[in-house]
Short mmCIF file of C-alpha atoms and ligand atoms in Angstrom, two decimals:
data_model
loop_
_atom_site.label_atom_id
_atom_site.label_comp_id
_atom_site.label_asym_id
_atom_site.label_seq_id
_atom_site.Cartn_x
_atom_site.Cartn_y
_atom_site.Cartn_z
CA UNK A 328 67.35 -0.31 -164.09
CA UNK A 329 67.48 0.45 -167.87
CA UNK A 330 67.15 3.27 -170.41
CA UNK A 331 63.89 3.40 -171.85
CA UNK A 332 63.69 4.99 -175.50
CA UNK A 333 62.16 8.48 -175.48
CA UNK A 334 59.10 8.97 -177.78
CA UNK A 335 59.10 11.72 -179.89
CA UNK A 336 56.33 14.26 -181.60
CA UNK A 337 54.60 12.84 -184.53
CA UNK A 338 54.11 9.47 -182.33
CA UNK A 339 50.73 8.90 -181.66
CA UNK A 340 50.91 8.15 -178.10
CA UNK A 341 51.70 11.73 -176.71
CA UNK A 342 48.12 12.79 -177.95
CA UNK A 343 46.95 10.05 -175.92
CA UNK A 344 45.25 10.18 -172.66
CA UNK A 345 46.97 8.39 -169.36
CA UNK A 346 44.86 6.00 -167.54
CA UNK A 347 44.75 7.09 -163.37
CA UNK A 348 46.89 4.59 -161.63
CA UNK A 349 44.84 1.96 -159.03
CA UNK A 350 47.51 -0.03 -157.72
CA UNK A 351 51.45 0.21 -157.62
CA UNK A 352 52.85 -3.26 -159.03
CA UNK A 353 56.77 -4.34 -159.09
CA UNK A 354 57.01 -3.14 -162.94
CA UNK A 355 55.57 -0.07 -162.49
CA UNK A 356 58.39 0.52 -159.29
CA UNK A 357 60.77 -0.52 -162.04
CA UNK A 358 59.41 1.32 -164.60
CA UNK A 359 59.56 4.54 -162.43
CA UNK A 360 63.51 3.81 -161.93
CA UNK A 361 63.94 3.54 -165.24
CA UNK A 362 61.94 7.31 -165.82
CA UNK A 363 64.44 8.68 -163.74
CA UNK A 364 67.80 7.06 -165.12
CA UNK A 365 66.61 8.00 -169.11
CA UNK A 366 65.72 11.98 -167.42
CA UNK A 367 69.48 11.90 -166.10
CA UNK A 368 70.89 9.96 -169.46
CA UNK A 369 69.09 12.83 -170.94
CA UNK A 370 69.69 15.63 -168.88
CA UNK A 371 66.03 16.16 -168.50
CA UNK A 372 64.33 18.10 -165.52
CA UNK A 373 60.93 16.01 -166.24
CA UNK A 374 59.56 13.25 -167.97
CA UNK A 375 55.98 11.34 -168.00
CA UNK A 376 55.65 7.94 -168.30
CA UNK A 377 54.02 8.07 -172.00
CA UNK A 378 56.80 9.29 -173.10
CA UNK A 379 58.63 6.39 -172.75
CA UNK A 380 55.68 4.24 -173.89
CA UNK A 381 53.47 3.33 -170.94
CA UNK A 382 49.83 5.40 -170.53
CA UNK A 383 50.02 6.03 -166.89
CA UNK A 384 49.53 8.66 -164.82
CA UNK A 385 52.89 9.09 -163.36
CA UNK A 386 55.61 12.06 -163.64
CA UNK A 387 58.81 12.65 -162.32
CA UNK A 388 60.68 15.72 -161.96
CA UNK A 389 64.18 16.48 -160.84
CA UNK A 390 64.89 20.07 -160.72
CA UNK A 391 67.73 19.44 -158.29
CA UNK A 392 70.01 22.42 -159.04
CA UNK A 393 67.29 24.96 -157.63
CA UNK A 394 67.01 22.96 -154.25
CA UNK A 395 64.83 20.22 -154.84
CA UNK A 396 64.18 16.61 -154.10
CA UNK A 397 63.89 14.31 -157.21
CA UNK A 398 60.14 13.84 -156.92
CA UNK A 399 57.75 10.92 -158.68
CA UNK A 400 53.93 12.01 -158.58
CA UNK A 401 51.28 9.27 -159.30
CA UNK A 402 47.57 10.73 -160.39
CA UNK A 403 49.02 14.57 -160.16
CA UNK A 404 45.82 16.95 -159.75
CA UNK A 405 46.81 20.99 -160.30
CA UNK A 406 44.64 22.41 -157.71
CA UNK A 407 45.62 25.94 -157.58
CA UNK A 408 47.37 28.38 -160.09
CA UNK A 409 48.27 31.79 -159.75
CA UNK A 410 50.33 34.40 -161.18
CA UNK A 411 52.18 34.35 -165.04
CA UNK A 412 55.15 33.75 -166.06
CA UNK A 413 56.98 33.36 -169.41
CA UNK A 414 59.89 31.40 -170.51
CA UNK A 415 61.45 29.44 -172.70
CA UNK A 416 60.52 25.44 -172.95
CA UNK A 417 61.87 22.74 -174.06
CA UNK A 418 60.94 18.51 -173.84
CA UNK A 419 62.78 15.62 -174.45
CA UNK A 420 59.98 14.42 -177.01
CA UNK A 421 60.59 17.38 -179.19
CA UNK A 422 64.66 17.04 -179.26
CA UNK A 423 66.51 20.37 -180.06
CA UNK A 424 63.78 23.02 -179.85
CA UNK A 425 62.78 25.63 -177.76
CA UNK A 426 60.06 27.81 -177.38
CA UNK A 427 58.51 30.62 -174.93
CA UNK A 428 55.24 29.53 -173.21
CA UNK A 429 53.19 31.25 -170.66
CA UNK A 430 52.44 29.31 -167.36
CA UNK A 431 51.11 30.39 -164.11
CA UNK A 432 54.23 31.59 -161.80
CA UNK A 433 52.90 29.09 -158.70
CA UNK A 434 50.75 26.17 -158.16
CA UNK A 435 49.38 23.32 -155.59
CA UNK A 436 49.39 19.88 -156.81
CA UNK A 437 47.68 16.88 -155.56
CA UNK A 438 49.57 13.41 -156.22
CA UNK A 439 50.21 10.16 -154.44
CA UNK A 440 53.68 8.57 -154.16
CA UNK A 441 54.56 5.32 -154.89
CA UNK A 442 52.86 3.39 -151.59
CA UNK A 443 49.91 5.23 -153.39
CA UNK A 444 50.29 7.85 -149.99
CA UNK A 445 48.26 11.47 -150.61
CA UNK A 446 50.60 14.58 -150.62
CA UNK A 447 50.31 18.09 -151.74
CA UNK A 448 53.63 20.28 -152.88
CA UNK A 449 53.61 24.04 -153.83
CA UNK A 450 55.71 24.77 -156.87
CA UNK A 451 56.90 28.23 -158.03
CA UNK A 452 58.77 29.40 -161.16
CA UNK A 453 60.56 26.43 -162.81
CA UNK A 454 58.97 24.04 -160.59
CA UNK A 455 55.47 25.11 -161.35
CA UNK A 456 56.57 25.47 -164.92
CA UNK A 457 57.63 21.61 -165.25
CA UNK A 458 54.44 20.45 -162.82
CA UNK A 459 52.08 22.36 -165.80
CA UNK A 460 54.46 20.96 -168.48
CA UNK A 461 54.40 17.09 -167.39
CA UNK A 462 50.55 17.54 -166.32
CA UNK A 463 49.91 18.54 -170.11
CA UNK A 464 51.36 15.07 -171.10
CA UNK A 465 48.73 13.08 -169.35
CA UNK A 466 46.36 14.36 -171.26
CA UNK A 467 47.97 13.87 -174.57
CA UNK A 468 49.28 17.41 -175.19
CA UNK A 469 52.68 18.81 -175.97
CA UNK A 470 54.14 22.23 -174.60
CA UNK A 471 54.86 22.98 -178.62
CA UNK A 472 50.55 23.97 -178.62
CA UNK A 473 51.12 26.54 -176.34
CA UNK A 474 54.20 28.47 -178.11
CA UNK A 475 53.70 32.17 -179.64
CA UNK A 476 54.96 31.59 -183.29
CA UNK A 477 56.97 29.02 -184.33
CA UNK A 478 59.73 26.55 -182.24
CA UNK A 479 63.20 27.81 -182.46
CA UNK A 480 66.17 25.27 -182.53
CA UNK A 481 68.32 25.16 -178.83
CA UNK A 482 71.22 25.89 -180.62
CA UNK A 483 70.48 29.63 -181.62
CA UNK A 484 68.66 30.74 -178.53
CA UNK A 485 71.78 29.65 -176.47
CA UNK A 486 73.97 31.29 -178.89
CA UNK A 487 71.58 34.54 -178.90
CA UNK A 488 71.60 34.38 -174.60
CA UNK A 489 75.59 33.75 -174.90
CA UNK A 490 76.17 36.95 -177.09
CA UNK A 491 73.52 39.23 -174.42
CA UNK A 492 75.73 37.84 -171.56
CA UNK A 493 78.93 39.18 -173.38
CA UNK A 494 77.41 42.23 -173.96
CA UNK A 495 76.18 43.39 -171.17
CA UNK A 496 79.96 41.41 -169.19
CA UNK A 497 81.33 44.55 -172.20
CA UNK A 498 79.32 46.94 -170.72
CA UNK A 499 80.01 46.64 -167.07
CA UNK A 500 83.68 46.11 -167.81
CA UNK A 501 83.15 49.80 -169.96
CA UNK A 502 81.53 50.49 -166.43
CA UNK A 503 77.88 51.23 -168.26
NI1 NI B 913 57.84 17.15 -172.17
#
């Protein structure tokens, strides 16, 4: 396994289109290990495979902490959406920005695992969210398209959400 370097915007190969995937070969196993070790190096919760470089239809996602398996999805197909939702976005092509997007709250996707196997998951919330998000990057867009006005930087919307927890931890302890 090895880290594979992250492209980021302004690269021409997130605009890109990924080719569908025919066949499962030894480098593309290794190539899918290597997704997942550079999403953990960089504390990711998806990541396509063009944005390390390689135009293939493949995505993994590990959204672990909301109960989860770490999942890989070959040729992903959204075949249902319903419902909104809006939230703040980030990717690890467009380092230190964040921005709210709207996405549908749940959807059905259609992918194949790595023996190239058909399966079908339902996502909600975050997990639809990042299903939508890495979709987007097979077919060459970024999440930044879909923001209301302009990116913010990480930094000050964690800052912002920091100083609205203390507030309202002020309020209860005033017992408001
Ligand atoms: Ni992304």
């Amino acid at each position: 396994m090895a880290l594979r370097e992250v492209r980021t915007m302004g690269d021409p190969i997130l605009e890109k289109r990924s080719r569908e995937v025919t066949h499962v070969t030894e480098r593309m196993k290794e190539l899918i290990d290597d997704m997942f070790e550079t999403l953990y190096e960089q504390n990711g919760v998806g990541l396509s495979a063009v944005q390390v470089g390689v135009l293939k239809r493949i995505i993994t996602i590990d959204i672990s902490e909301e109960g989860n398996e770490p999942v890989v999805m070959i040729n992903p197909v959204i075949r249902e959406c319903d419902g909104e939702q809006e939230g703040y976005e980030g990717c690890l092509s467009v380092p230190g920005k964040t921005g709210r997007v709207k996405r549908p709250y749940h959807v059905v996707v259609d992918f194949l695992d790595e023996d190239l196997k058909p399966h079908s998951m339902e996502g909600d919330e975050v997990f639809a969210r990042c299903i939508c998000h890495e979709c987007d990057h097979l077919e060459g867009k970024l999440y930044v398209s879909l923001v209301d006005g302009p990116l913010q930087d990480v930094d000050d919307v964690e800052e912002e959400q920091e100083k609205r927890t203390k507030r309202k931890k002020m309020r209860v302890a005033k017992g408001r």
